[in-house]
Coordinates of C-alpha atoms in Angstrom, one line a residue:
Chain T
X14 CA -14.0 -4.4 21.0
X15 CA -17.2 -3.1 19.2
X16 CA -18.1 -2.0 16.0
X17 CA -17.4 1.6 14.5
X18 CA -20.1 4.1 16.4
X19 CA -20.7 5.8 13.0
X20 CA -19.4 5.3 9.6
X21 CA -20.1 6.5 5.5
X22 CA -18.9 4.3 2.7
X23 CA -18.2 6.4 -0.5
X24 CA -19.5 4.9 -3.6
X25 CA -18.0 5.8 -7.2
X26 CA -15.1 3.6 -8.2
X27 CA -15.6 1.0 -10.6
X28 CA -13.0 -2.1 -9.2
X29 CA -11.0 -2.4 -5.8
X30 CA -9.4 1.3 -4.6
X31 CA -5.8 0.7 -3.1
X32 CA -5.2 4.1 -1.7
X33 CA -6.5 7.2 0.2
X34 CA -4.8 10.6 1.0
X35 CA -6.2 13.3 2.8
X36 CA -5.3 17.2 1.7
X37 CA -3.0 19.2 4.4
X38 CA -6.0 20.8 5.4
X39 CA -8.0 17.8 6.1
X40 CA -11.2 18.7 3.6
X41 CA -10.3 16.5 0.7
X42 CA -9.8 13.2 0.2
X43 CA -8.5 11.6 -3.0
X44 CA -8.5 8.3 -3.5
X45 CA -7.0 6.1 -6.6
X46 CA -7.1 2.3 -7.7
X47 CA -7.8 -0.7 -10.5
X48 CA -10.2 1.7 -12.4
X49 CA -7.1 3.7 -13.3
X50 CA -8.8 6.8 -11.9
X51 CA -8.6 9.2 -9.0
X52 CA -11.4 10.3 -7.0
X53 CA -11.3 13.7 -4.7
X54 CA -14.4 13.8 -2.1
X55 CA -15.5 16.9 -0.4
X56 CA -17.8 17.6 2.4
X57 CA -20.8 18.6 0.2
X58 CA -22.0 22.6 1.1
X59 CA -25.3 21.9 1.9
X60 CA -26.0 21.4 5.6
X61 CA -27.8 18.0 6.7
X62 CA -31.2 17.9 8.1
X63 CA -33.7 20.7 9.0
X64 CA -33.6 23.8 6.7
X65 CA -32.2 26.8 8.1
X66 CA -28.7 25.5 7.3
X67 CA -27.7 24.5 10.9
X68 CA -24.3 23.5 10.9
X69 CA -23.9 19.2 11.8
X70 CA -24.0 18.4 15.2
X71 CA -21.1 16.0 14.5
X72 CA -18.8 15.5 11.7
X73 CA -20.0 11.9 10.8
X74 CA -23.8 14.1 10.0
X75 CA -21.6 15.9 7.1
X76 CA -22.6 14.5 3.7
X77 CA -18.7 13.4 1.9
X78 CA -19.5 13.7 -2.0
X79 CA -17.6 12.8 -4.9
X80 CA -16.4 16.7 -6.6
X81 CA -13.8 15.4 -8.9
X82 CA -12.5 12.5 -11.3
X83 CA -9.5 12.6 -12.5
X84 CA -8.7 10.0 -15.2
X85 CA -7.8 9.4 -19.0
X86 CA -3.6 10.2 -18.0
X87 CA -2.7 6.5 -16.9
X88 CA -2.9 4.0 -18.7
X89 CA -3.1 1.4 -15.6
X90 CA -4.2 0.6 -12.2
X91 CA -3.5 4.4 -10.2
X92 CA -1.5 2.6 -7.0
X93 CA -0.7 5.3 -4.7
X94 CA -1.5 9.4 -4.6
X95 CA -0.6 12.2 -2.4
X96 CA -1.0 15.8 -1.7
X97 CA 1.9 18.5 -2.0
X98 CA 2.1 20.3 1.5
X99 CA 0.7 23.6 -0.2
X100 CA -2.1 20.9 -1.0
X101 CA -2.4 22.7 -4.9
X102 CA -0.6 19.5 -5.9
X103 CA -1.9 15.7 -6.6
X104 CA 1.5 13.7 -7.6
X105 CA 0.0 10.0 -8.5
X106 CA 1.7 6.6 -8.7
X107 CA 0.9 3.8 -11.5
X108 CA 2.0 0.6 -12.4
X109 CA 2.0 2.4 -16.0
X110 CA 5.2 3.2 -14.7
X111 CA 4.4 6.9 -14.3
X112 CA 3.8 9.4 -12.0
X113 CA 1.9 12.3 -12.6
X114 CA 1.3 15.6 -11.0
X115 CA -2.2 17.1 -10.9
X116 CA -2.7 21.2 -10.5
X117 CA -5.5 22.2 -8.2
X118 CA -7.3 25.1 -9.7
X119 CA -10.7 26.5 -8.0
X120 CA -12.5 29.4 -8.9
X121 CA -16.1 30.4 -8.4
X122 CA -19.0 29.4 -11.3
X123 CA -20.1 32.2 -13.3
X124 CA -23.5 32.0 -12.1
X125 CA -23.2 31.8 -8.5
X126 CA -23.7 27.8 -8.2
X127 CA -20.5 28.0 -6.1
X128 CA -17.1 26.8 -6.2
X129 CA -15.6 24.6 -9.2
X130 CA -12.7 21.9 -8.7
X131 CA -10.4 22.0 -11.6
X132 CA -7.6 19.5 -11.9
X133 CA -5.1 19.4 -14.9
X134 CA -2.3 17.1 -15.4
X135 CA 0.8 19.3 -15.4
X136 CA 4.0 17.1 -15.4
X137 CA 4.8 13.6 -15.9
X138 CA 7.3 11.9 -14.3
X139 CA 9.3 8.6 -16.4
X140 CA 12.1 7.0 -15.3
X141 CA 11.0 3.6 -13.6
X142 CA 11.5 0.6 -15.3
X143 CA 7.9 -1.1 -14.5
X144 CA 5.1 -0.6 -11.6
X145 CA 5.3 2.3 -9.5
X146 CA 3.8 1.4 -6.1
X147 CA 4.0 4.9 -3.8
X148 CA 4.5 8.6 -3.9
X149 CA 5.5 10.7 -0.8
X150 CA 6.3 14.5 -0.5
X151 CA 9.1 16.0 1.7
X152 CA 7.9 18.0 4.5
X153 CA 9.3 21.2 2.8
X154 CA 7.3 20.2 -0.4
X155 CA 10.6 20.8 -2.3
X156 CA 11.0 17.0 -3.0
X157 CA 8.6 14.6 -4.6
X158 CA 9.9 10.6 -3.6
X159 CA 8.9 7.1 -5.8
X160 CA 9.8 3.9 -5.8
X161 CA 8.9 1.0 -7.7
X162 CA 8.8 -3.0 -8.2
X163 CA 12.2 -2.3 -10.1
X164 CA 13.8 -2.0 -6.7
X165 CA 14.9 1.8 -7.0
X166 CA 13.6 4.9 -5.4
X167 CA 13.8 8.1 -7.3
X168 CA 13.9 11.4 -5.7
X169 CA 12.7 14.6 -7.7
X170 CA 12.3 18.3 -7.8
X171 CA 8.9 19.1 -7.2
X172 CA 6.6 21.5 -8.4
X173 CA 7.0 25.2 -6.6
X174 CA 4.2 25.8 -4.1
X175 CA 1.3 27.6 -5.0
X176 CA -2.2 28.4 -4.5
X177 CA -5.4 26.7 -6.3
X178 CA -5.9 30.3 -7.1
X179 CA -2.9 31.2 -9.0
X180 CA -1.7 28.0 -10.7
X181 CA 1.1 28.0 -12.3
X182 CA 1.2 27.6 -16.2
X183 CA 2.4 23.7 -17.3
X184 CA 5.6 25.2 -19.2
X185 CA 6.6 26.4 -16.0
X186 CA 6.7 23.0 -14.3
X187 CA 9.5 20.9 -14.8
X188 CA 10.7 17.7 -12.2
X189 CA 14.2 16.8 -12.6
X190 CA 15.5 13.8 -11.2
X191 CA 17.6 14.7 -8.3
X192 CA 18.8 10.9 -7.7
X193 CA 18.6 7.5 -8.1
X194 CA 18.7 5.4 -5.0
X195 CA 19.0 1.3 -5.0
X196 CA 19.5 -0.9 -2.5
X197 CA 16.8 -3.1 -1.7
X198 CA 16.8 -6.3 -3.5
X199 CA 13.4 -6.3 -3.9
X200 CA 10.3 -4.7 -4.5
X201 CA 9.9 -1.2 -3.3
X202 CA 6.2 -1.2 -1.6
X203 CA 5.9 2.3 -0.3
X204 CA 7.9 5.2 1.6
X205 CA 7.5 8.1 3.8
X206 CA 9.7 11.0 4.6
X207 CA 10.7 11.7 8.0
X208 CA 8.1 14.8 9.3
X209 CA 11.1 17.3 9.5
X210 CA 14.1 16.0 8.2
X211 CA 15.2 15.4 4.5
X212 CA 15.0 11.3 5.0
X213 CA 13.5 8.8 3.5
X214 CA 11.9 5.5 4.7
X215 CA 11.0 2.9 2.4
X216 CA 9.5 -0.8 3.0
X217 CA 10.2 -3.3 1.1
X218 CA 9.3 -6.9 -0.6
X219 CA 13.0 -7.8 0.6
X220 CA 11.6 -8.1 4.4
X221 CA 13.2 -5.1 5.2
X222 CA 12.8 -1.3 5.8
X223 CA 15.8 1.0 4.6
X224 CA 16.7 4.6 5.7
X225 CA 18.1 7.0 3.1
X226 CA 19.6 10.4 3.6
X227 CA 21.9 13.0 1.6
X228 CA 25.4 12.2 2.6
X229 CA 27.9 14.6 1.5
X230 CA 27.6 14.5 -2.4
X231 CA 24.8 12.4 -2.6
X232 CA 21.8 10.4 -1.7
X233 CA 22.4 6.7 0.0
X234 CA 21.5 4.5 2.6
X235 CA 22.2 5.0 6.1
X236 CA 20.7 2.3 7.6
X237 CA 18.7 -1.0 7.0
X238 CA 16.1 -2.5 9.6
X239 CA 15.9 -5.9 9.6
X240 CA 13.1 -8.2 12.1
X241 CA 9.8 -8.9 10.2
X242 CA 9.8 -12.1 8.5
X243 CA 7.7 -11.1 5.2
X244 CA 7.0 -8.3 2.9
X245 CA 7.1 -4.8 4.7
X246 CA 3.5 -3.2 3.4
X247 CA 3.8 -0.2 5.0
X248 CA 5.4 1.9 7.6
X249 CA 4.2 5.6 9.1
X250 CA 6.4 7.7 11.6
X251 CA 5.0 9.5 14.3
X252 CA 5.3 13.5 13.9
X253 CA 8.4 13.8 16.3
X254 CA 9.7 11.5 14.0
X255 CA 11.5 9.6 16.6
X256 CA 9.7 6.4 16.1
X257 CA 8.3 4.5 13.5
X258 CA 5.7 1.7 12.9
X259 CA 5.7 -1.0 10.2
X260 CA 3.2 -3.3 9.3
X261 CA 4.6 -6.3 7.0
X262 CA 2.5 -9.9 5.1
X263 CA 4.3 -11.3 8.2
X264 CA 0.8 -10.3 10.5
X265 CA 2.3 -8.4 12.5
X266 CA 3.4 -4.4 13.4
X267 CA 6.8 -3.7 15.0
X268 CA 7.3 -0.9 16.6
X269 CA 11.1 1.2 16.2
X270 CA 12.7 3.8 18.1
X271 CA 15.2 6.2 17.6
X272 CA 18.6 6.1 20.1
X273 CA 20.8 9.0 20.6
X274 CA 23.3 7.6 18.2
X275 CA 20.3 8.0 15.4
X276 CA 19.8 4.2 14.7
X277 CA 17.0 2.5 14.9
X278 CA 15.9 -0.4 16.9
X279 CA 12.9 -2.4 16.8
X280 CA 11.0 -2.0 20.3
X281 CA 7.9 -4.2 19.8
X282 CA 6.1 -6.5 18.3
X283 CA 2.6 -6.7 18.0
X284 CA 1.8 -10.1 16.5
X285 CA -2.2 -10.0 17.7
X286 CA -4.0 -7.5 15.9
X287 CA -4.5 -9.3 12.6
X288 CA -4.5 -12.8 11.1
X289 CA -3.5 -12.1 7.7
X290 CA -1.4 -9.5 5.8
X291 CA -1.5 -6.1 7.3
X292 CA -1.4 -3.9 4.2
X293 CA -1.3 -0.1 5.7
X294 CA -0.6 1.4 9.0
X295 CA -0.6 4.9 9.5
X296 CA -0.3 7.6 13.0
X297 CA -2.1 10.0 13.8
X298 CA -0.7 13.9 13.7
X299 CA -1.8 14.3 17.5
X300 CA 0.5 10.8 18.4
X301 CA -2.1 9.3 19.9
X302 CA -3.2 6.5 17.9
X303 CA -2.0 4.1 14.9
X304 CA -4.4 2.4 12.5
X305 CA -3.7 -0.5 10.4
X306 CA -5.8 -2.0 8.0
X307 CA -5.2 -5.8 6.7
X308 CA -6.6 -8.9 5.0
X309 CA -9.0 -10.0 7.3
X310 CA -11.3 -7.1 6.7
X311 CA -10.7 -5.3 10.2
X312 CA -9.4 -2.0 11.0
X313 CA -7.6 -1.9 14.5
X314 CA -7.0 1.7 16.4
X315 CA -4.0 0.8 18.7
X316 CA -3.3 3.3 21.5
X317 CA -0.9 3.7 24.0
X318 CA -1.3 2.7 27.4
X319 CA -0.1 5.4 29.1
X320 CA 1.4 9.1 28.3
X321 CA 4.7 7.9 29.0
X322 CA 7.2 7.9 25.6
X323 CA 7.7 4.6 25.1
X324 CA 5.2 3.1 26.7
X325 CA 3.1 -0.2 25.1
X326 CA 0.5 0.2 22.0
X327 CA -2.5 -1.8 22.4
X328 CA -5.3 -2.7 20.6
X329 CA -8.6 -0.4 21.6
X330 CA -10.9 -1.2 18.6
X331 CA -11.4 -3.8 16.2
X332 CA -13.7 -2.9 13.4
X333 CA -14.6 -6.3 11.9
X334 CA -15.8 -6.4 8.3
X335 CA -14.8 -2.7 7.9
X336 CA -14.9 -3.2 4.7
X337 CA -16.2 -6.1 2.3
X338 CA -12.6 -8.0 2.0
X339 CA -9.4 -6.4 2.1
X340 CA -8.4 -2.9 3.4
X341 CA -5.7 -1.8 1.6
X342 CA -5.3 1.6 3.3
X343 CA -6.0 3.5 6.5
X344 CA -5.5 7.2 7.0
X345 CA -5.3 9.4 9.9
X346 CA -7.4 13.2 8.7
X347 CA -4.4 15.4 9.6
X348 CA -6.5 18.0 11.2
X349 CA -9.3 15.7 13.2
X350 CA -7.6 12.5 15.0
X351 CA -11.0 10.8 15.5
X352 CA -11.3 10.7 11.6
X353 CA -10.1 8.0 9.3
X354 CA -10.1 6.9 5.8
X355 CA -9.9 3.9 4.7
X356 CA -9.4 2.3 0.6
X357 CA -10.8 -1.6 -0.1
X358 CA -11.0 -4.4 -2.4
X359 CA -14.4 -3.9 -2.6
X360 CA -14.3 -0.7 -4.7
X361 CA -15.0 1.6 -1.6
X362 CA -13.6 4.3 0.2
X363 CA -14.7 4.6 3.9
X364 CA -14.7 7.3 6.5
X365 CA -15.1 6.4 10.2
X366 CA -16.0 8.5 13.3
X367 CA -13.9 6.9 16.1
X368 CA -15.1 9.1 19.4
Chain J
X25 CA 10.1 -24.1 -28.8
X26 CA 10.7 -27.6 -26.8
X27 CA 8.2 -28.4 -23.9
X28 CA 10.3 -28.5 -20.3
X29 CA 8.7 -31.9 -20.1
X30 CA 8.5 -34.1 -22.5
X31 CA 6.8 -37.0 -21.2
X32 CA 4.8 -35.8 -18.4
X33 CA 3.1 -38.7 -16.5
X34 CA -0.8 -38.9 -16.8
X35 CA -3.1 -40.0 -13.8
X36 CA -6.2 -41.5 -13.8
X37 CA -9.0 -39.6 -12.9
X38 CA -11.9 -40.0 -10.3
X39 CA -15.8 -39.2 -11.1
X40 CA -17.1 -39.8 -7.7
X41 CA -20.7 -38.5 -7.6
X42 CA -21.8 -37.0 -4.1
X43 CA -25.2 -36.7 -2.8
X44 CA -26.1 -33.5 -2.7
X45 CA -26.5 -32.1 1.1
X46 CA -30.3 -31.2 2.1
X47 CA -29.2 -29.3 5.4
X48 CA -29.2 -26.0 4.7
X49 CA -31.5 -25.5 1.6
X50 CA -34.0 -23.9 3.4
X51 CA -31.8 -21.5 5.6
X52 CA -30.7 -18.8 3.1
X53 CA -28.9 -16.9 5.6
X54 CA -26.6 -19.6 6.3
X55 CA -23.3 -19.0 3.5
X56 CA -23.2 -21.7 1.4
X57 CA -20.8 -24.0 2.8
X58 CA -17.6 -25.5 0.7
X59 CA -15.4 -28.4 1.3
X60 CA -12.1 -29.0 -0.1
X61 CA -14.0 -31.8 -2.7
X62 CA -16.3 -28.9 -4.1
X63 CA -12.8 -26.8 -4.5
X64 CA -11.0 -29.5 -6.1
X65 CA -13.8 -29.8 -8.5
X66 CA -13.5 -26.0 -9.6
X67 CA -10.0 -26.4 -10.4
X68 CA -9.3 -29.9 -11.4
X69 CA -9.7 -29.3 -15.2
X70 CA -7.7 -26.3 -15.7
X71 CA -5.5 -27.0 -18.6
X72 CA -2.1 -27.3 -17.8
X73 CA -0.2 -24.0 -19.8
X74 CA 2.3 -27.0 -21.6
X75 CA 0.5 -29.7 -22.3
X76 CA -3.3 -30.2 -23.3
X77 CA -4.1 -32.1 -19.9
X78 CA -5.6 -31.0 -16.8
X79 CA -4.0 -30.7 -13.6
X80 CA -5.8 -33.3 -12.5
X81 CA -4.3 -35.6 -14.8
X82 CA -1.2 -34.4 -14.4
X83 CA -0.9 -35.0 -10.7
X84 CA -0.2 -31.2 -10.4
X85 CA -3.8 -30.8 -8.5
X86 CA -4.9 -33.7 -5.8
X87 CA -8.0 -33.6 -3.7
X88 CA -5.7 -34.1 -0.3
X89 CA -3.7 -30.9 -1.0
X90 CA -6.9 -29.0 -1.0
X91 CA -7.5 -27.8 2.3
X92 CA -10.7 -25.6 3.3
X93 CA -11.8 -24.0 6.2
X94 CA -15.5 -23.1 5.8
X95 CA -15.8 -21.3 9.5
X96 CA -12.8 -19.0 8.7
X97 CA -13.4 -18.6 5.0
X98 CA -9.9 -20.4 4.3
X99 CA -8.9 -22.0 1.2
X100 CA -5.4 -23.5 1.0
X101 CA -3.9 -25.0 -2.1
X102 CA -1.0 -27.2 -2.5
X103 CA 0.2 -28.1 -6.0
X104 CA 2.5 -30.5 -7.8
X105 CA 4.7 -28.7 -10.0
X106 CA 5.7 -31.5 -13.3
X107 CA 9.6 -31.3 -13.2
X108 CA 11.6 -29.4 -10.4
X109 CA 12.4 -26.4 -12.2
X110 CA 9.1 -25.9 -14.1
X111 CA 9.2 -21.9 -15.1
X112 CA 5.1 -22.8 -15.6
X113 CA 4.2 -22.8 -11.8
X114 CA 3.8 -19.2 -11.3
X115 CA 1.4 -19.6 -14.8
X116 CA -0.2 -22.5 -13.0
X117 CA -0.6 -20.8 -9.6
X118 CA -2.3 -17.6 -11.3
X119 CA -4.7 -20.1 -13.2
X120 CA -6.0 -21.6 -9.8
X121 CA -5.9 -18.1 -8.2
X122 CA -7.8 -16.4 -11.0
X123 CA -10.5 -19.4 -10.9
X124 CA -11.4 -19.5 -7.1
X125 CA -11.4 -16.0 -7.3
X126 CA -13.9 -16.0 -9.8
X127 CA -15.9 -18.6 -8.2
X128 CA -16.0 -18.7 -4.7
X129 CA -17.8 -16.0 -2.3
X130 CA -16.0 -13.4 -1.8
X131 CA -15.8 -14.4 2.5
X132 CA -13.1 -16.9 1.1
X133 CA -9.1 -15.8 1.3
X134 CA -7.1 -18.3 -0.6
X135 CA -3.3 -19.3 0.0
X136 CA -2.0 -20.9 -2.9
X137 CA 2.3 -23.1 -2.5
X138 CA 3.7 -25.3 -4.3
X139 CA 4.4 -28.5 -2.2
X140 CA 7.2 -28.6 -0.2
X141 CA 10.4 -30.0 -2.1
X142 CA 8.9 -30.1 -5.2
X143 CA 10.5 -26.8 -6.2
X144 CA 14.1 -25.4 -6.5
X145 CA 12.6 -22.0 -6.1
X146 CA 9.7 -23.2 -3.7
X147 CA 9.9 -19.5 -1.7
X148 CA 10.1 -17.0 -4.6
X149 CA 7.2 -18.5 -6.2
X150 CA 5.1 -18.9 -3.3
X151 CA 5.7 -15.9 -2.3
X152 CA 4.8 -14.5 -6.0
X153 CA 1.9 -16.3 -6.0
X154 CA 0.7 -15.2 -2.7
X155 CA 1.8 -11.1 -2.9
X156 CA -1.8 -9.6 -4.0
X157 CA -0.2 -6.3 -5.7
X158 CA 2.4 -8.5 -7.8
X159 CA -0.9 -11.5 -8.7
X160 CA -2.3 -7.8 -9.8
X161 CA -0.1 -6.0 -11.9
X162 CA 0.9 -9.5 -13.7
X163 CA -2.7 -9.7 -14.7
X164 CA -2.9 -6.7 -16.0
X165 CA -0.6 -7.9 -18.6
X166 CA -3.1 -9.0 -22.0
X167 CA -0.9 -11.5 -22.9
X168 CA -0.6 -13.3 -19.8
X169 CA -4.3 -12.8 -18.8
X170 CA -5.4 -14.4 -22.0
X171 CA -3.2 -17.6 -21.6
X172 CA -4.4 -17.7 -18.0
X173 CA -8.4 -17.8 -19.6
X174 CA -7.6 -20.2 -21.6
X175 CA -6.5 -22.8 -19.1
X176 CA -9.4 -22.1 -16.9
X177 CA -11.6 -22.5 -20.1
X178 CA -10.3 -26.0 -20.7
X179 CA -8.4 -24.6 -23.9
X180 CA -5.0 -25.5 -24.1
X181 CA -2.7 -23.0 -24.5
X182 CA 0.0 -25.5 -26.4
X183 CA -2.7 -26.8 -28.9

């Protein structure tokens, strides 16, 4: 298993970054962490090389640049931020307790320079009782999820989809809890909504993962997967949403399928890929590949062995020392499977080129 | 307020000098090598949070339950908590944690328990003490990061 082929580490926060999330359309990446700031990168306009503005033979030629901080609303470590689907929309998780939602606004400079990135903080959200740890919107963009060291996941109204170009004025925005959901009797560590359905999956510090849905009058739990013997990190569902991959402080990655009945069952276990805490995984939008990222400092691309559903996940790449120490996050770019960001102890935020 | 324990017991303490090793002075690619002596000497005078005694002296910290792998880059730490039930471990474990991490390389990833069946909650606080997100939010807490200074610095907290 060999090295990344190409590779650009993005330089700008001040102490470790925990998280990266790439925009719906795939051309901005924000990431967050201990410098209680956000960062959003951009391809920068200017084309690489020669003059004549050829466009890159490849996307790992394009030049990522930092085109917006976004700081000075939290007063501690940003843990986790995500995109709206309508991508106007930065909703951001801290262990302030808060989450806040950032407005996109873009417009053109007055003297031609080009375009401007505008962010302003339009709504926070207070409720949890300490640390909030992740932030996930529903598929429909109508809900915003949270959930926090205080063992509860709150579900909200979000923000009405808009446009960078016509953003809506802050009076206008208001996110009211829809419900309170507990459970786990631990930790919440991070969630994901299914890719089409109103359900929630959230891992835990309990060991476990837990499914939530809207049953009749209100939000509960349907189901709770038990099987990894540590702290669930992370877990990512593929976009049929018919299976599901966890990564957990256990070392390893299970794999879970959906039967008929709609319960879940763990199909694999993949105890080989790392030595130490796996602390993201993540699948890419085409299916093809997962990603984790863990305490030993590797990234690992798993793929399947055959086209067959169902069929075994294997390890294809190892990136050792992807990053300085830990990698705390791995992200699939939703519109280019062979590009993937990555968030580390060491204060940087990596993008690889995996042909 | 009263201390948990009273009376703690207090060990004698061992200077042993060590030659210092000539091997790889003149290799400065090679990373400098650790061993579980040189790691018991960054922590064995952190001030225990209850009493103004090191860990050393207290038996909490021994050279044996220092175990390093210099190949891997793997520290592990066992400690001694003073009485069964002692609410100061998870202070005591974020002391050694926040000192190796502030002095070894960074190559080095550090496991820190409390040893086995000297603890009534012996899994919640290892695992506390070994959860990077919970070690992190708990030292972003000024009150608790300033106790935790001072027993590094060899200031006792309960002077």
């Amino acid at each position: 298993t060999a090295t990344a082929a190409a590779a650009q580490t993005l330089k700008g926060h001040d102490d470790r970054v925990w998280h990266v999330a790439w925009s719906p359309c795939g051309k901005l990446l924000a990431s967050c962490g201990a410098d209680k700031s956000i960062r959003v990168w951009a391809k920068s306009p200017k084309a690489p090389g020669a003059a004549g503005g050829a466009a890159a033979a490849s996307p790992a030629e394009d030049e990522w640049l930092c085109v917006a901080t976004l700081e000075d609303t939290q007063s501690r470590t940003v843990r986790s931020c995500e995109f709206s689907p309508c991508g106007s929309y930065l909703a951001a998780a801290s262990f302030d307790a808060t989450v806040v939602i950032w407005q996109r606004g873009h417009r053109e400079a007055d003297d031609g320079s080009g375009a401007i990135e505008e962010w302003e903080c339009v709504s926070v959200l207070e409720g949890h009782e300490n640390e909030v740890k992740s932030v996930a919107w529903s598929a429909d963009g109508s809900m915003i999820a949270t959930c926090s060291r205080d063992k509860s996941i709150w579900i909200w109204e979000a923000p009405p989809a808009t446009t960078p170009q016509a953003r809506l004025p802050e009076e206008d925005i208001e996110c009211e809890c829809i419900s309170v959901l507990t459970g786990h009797s631990q930790d919440v560590k991070h969630l994901r909504w299914h890719p089409t359905e109103p359900v929630l999956f959230t891992a835990s510090y309990d060991d476990t993962i837990r499914v939530w849905a809207e049953q009749v009058d209100d939000w509960g739990c349907v189901e709770v997967l038990q099987g990894h013997t540590n702290t669930v990190w992370g877990l990512c569902l593929d976009s049929s949403g018919t299976r599901i991959a966890s990564c957990s402080q256990d070392c390893s990655v299970r794999i879970w399928s959906r039967s008929d009945k709609g319960t879940w069952a763990c199909d694999k276990v993949l105890d080989e890929i790392h030595e130490r805490t796996i602390f993201s995984i993540d699948w890419s939008r085409d299916g093809s590949r997962i990603a984790t990222g863990a305490g030993d400092d590797a990234i690992a691309v798993l793929e399947a062995s055959s086209d067959v559903v169902g069929s075994d996940f294997s390890v294809t790449r190892k990136l050792l020392a992807a990053h300085d120490t830990d990698v705390n996050c791995v992200r699939w770019n939703p519109q280019d499977s062979h590009i993937l960001a990555s968030a580390g102890d060491d204060g940087f935020v990596k993008l690889f080129f995996l042909p | 307020m009263a201390k948990l324990n009273e009376n703690p017991t207090v060990y004698a303490v061992s200077r042993v000098e060590r030659a210092a090793s000539v091997d790889d002075i003149d290799d400065e690619d090679a990373p400098e090598p650790f061993d579980a002596t040189e790691v018991f000497d960054l922590v064995r005078d952190i001030q225990d949070p209850e009493h103004p005694l090191t860990l050393e002296q207290l038996n909490v910290m021994e050279v044996k339950n220092v175990q390093v792998d210099n190949q891997k880059g793997r520290v592990v730490i066992r400690f001694t908590p003073t009485v069964p039930h002692c609410s100061m471990s998870t202070l005591i474990g974020l002391s050694l944690r926040v000192k190796l991490l502030r002095s070894l390389p960074q190559r080095f990833k550090v496991d820190i328990f409390v040893m086995p069946g000297t603890h009534m909650q012996e899994h919640q606080v290892n695992k506390q003490l070994n959860d990077k997100e919970r070690v992190a939010a708990a030292l972003e807490n000024p009150n608790l990061l300033q106790t935790v200074n001072k027993c590094i610095a060899g200031l006792s907290p309960a002077a």
